[in-house]
PDB file of C-alpha atoms in Angstrom:
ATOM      1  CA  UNK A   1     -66.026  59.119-117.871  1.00 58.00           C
ATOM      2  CA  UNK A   2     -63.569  60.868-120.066  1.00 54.00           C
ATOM      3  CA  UNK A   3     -63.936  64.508-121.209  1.00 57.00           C
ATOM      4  CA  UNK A   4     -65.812  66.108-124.374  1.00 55.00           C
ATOM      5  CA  UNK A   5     -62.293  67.914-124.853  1.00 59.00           C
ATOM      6  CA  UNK A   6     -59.248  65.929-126.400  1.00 57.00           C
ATOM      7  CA  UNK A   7     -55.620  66.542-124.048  1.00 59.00           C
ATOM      8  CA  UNK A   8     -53.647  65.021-121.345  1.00 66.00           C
ATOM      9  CA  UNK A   9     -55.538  64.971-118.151  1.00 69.00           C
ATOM     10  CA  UNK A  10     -54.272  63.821-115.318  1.00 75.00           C
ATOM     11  CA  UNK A  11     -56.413  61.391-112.666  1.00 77.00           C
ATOM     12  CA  UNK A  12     -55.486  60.908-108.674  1.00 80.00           C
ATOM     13  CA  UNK A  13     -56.683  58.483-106.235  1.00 84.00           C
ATOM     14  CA  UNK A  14     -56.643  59.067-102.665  1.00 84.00           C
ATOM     15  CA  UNK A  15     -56.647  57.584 -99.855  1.00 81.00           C
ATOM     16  CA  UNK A  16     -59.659  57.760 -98.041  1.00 83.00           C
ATOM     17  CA  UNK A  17     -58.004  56.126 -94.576  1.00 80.00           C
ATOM     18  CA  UNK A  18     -55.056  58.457 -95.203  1.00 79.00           C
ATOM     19  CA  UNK A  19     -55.986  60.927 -97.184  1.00 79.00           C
ATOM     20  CA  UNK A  20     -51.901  62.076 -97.738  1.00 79.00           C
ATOM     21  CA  UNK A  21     -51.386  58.573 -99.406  1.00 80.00           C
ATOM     22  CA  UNK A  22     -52.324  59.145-102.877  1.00 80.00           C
ATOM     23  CA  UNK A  23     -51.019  58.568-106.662  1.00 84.00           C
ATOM     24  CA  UNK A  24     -51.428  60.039-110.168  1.00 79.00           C
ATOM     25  CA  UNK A  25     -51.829  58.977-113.909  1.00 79.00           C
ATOM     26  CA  UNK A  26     -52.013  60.620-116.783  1.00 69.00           C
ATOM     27  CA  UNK A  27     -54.364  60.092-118.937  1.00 67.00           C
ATOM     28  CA  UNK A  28     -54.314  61.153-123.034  1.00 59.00           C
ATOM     29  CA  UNK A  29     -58.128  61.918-123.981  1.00 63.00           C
ATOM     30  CA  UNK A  30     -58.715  61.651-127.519  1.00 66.00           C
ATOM     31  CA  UNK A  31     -62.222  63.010-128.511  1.00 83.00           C
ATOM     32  CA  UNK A  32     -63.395  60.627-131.506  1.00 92.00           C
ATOM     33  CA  UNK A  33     -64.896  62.209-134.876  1.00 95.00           C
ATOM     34  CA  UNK A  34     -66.805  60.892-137.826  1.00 97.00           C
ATOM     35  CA  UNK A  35     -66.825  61.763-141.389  1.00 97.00           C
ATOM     36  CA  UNK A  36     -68.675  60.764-144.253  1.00 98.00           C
ATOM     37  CA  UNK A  37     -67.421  61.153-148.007  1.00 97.00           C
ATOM     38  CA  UNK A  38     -69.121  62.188-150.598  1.00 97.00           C
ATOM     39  CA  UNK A  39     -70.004  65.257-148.111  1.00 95.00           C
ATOM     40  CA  UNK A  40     -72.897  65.888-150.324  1.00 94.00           C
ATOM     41  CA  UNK A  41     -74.610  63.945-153.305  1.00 97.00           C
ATOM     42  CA  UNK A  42     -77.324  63.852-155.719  1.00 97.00           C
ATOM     43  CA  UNK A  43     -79.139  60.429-157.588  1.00 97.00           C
ATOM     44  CA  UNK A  44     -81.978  60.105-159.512  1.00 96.00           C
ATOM     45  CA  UNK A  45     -85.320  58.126-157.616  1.00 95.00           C
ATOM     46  CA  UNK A  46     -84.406  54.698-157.373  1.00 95.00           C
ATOM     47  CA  UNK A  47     -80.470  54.965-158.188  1.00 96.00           C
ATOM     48  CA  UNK A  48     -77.523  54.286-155.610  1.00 97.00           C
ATOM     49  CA  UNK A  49     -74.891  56.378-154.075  1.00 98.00           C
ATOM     50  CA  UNK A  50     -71.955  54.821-152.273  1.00 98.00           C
ATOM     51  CA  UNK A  51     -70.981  56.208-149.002  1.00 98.00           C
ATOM     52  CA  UNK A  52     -67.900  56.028-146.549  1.00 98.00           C
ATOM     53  CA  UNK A  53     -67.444  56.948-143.072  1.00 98.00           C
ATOM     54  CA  UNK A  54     -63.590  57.908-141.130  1.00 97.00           C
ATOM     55  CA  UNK A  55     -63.694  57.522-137.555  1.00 97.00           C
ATOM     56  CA  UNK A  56     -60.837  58.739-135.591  1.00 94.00           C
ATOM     57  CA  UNK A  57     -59.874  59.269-132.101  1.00 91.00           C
ATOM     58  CA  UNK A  58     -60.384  55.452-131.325  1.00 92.00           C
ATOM     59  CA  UNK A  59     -58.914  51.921-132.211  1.00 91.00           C
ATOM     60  CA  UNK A  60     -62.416  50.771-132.721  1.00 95.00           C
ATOM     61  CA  UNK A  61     -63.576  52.542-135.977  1.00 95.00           C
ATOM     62  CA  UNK A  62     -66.793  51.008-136.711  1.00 97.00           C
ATOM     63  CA  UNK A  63     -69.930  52.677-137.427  1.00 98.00           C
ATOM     64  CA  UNK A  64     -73.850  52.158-137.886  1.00 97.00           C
ATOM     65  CA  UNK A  65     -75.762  53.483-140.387  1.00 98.00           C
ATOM     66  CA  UNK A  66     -79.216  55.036-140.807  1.00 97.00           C
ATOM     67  CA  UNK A  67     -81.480  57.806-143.109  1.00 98.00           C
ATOM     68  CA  UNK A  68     -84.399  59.234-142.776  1.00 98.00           C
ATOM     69  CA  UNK A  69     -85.546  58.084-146.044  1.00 97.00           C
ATOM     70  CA  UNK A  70     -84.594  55.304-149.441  1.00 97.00           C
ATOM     71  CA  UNK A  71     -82.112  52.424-147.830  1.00 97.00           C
ATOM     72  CA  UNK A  72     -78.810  51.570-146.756  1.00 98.00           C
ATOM     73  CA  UNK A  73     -77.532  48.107-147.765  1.00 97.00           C
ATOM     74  CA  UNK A  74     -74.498  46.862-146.614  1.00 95.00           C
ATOM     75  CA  UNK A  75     -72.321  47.372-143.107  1.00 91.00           C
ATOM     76  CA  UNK A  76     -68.889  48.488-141.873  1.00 94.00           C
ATOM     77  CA  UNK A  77     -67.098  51.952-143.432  1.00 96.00           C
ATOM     78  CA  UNK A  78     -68.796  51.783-147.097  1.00 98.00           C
ATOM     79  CA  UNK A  79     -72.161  50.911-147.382  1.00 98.00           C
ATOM     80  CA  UNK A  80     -74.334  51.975-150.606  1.00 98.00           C
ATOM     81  CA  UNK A  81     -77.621  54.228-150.142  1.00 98.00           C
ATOM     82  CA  UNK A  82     -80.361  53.569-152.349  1.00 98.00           C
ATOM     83  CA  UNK A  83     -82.612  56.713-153.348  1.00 98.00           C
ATOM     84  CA  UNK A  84     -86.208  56.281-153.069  1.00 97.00           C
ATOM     85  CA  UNK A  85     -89.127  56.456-155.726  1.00 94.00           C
ATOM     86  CA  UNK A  86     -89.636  59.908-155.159  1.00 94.00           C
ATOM     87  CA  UNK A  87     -88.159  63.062-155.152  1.00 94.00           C
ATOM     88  CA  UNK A  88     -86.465  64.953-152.048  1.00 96.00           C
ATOM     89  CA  UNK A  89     -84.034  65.317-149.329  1.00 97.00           C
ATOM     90  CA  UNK A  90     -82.942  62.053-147.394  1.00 98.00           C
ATOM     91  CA  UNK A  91     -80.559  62.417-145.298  1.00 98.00           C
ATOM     92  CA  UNK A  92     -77.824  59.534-144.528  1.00 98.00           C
ATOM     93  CA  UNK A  93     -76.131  59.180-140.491  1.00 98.00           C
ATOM     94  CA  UNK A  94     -72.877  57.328-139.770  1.00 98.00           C
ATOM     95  CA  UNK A  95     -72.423  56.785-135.940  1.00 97.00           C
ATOM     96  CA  UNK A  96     -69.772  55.443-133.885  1.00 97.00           C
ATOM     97  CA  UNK A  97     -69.853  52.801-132.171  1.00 96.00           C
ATOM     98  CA  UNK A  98     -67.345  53.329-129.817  1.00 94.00           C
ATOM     99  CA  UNK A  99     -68.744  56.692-128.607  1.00 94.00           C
ATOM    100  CA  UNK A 100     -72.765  56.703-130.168  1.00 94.00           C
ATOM    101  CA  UNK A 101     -72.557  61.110-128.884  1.00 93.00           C
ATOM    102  CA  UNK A 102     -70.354  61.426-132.536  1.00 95.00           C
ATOM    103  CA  UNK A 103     -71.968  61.242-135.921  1.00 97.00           C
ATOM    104  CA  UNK A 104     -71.613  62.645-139.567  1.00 98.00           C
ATOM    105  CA  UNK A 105     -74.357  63.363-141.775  1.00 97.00           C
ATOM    106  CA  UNK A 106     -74.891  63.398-145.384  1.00 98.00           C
ATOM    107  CA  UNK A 107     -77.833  65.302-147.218  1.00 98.00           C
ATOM    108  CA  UNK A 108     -78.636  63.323-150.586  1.00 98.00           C
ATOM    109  CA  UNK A 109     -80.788  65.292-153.095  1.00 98.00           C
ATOM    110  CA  UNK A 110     -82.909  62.855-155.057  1.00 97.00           C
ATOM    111  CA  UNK A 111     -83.992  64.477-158.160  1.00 94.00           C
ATOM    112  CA  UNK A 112     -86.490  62.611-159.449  1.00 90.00           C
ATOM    113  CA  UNK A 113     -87.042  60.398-162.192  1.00 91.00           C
ATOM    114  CA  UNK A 114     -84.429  60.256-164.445  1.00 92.00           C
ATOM    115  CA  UNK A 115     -85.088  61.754-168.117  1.00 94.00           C
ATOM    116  CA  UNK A 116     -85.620  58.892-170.510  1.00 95.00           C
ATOM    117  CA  UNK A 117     -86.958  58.180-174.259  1.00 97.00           C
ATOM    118  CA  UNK A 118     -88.646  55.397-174.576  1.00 97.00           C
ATOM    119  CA  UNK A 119     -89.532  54.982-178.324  1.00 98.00           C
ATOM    120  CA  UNK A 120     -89.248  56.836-181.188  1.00 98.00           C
ATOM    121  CA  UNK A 121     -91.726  56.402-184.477  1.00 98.00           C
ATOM    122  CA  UNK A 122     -92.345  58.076-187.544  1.00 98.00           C
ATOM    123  CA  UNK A 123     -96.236  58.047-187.785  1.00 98.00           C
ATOM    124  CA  UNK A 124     -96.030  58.426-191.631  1.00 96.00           C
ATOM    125  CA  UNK A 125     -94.236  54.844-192.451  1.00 96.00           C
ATOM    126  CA  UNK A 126     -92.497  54.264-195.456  1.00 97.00           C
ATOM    127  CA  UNK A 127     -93.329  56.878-198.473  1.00 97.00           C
ATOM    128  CA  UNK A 128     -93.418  57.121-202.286  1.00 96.00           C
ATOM    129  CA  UNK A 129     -92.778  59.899-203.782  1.00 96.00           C
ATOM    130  CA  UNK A 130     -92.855  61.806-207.400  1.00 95.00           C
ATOM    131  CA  UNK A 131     -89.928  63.886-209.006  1.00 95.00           C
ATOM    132  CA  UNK A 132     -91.191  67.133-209.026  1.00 91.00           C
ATOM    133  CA  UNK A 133     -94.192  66.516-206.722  1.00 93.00           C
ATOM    134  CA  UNK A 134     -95.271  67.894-203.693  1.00 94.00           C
ATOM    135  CA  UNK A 135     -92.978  67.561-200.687  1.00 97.00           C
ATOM    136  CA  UNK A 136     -94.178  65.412-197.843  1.00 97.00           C
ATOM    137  CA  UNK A 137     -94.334  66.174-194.109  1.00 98.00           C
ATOM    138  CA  UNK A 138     -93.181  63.752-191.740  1.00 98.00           C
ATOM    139  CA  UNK A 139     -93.771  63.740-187.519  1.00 98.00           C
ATOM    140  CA  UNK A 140     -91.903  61.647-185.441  1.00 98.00           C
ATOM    141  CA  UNK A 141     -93.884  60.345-182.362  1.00 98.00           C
ATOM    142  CA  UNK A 142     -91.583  60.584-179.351  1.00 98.00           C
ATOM    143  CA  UNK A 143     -92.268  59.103-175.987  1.00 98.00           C
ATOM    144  CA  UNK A 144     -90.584  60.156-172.963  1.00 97.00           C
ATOM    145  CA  UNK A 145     -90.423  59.839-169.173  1.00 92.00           C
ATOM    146  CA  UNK A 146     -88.862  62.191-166.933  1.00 89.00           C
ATOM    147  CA  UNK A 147     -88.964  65.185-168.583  1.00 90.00           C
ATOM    148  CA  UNK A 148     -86.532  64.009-171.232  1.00 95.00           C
ATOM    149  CA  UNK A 149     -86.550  66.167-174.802  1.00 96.00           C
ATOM    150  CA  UNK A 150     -88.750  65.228-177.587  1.00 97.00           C
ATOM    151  CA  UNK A 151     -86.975  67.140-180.199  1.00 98.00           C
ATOM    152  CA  UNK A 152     -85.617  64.565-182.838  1.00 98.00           C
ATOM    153  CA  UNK A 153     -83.112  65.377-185.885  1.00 98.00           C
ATOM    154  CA  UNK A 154     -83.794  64.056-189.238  1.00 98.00           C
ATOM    155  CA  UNK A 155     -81.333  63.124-191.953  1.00 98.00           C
ATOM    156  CA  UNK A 156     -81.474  61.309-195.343  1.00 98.00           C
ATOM    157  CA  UNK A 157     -78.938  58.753-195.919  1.00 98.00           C
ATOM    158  CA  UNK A 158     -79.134  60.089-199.900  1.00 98.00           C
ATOM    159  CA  UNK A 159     -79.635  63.334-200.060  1.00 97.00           C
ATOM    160  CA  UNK A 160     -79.247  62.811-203.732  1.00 97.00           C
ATOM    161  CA  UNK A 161     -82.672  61.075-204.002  1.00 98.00           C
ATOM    162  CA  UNK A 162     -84.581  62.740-200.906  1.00 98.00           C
ATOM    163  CA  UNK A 163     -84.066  65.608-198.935  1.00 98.00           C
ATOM    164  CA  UNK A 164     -84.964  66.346-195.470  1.00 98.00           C
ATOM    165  CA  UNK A 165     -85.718  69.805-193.654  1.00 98.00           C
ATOM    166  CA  UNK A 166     -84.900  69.785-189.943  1.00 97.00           C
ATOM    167  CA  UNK A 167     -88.649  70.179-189.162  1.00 97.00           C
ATOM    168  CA  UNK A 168     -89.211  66.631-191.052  1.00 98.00           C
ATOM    169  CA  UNK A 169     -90.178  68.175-194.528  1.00 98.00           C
ATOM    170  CA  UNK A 170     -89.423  65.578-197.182  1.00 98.00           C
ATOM    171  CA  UNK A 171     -88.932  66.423-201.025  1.00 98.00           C
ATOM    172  CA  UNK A 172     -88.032  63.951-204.290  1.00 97.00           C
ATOM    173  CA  UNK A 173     -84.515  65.105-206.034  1.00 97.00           C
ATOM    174  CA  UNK A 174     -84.514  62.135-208.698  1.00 96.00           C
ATOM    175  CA  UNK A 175     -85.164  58.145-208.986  1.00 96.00           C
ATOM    176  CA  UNK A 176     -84.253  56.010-206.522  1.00 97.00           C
ATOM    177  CA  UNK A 177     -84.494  54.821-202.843  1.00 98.00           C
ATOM    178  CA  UNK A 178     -83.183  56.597-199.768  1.00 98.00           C
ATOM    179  CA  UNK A 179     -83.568  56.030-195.924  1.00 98.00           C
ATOM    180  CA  UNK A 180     -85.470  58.880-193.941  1.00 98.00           C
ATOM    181  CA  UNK A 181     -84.377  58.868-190.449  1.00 98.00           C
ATOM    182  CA  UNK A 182     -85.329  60.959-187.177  1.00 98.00           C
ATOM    183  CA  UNK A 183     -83.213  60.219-183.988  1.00 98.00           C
ATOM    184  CA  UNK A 184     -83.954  61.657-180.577  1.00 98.00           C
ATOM    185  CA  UNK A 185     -81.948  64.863-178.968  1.00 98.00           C
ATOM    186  CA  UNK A 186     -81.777  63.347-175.759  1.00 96.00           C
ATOM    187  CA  UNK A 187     -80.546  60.137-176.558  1.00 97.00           C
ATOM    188  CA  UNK A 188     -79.199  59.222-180.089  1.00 97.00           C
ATOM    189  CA  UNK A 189     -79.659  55.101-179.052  1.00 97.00           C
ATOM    190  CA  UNK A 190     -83.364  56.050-180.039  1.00 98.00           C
ATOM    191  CA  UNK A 191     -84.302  56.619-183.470  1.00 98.00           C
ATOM    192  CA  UNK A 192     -86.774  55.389-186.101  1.00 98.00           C
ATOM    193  CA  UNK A 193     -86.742  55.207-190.178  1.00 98.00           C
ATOM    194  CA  UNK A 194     -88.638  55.159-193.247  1.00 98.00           C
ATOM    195  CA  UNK A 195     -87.522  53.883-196.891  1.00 98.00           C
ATOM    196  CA  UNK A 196     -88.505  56.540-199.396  1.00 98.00           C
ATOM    197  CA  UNK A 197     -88.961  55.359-203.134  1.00 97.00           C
ATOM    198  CA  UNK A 198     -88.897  58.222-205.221  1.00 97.00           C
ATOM    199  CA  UNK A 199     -90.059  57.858-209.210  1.00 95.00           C
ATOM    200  CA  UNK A 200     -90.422  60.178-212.452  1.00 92.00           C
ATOM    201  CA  UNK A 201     -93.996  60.625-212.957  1.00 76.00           C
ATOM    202  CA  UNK A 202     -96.386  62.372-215.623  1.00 59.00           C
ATOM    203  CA  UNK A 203     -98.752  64.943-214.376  1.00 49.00           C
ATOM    204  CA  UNK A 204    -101.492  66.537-216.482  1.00 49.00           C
ATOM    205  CA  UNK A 205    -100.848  70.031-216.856  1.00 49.00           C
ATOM    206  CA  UNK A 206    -104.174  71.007-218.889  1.00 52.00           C
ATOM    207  CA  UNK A 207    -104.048  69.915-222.220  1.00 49.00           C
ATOM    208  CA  UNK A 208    -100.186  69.014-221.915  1.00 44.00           C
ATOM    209  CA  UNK A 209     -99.494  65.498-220.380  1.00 42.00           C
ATOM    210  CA  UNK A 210     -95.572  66.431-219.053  1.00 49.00           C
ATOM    211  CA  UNK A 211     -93.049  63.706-217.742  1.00 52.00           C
ATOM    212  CA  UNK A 212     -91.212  64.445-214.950  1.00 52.00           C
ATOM    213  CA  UNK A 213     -87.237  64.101-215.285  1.00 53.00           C
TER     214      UNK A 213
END
């Protein structure tokens, strides 16, 4: 059996008849090591990592796999670990086959869910509005998973017509037709919009009937 510790060692036989005839080798010990890149990693529940083991010290360099949690698909030096449903600490082993004492570890952090919008709506729906009348406040129904931001921003594609306050506040500049829209913070893809027809109108002030312009 060879030695924990790598050098030149050198091995005699002896004679057990005549214990004076004898003869020497040396022998060059070379203790094998496994590593595993990325040394450290993080994924989201349910994602993959990819993962690659070094042996040295040997000719044979391959390696079995195992983890204490999610999976490990694949065999030989790169295999790809896939995080389980929840979140926590798995940690990924790469052993050598030519010498099953040497190993490398990995400790993969899985974080969770990953943040994600699902939909975005503006409960209100499309609006008409009055020069000169009342501005209009708009909500945007966000639905998220993961912790993900419901914040939206909301922007008028004519500000000319309609204008909107970054808290969703609509108000009616002058005739015409503009598109109200409120698009999520945490991921733009997601957004909803409303057409807003804006008109003049009269309004009864008292005994004054007054025509908006």
């Amino acid at each position: 059996t060879a030695p924990v510790i790598a050098g030149s060692y050198v091995v005699t036989a002896t004679s057990v008849e005549d214990p004076s005839a004898s003869a020497s080798a040396a022998v060059l010990v070379e203790v094998v090591s496994v590593s595993v890149e990325p040394s450290s990693a993080s994924v989201y529940a349910g994602e993959t990592v990819e993962l690659t083991a070094s042996v040295s010290g040997t000719d044979n360099e391959a390696v079995t796999w195992s983890a204490t949690c999610g999976s490990v698909s694949g065999s030989g030096s790169t295999v790809t670990f896939e995080a389980p449903s929840f979140a926590g600490s798995c940690t990924v082993t790469s052993t050598s086959v030519a010498d099953g004492r040497r190993s490398a570890s990995v400790v993969v952090e899985v974080l969770g869910e990953r943040p994600r919008v699902v939909s975005v709506t503006i409960v209100e729906g499309d609006q008409s509005l009055v020069v000169g009348g009342d501005p209009v406040q708009l909500s945007a129904d966000v639905v998220v998973e993961g912790g993900a931001s419901d914040a939206v921003t909301w922007s008028s594609s004519d500000e000319r017509v309609v204008t909107v306050s970054a808290g969703g506040e609509i108000a009616a500049i002058t005739e015409g037709t503009a598109v109200v829209t409120a698009t999520s913070v945490s991921d733009p893809a997601y957004a909803d919009s409303i057409a807003v027809d804006v008109r003049f109108g009269i309004f009864d002030e008292g005994d004054f009937l007054t025509y908006s312009t």
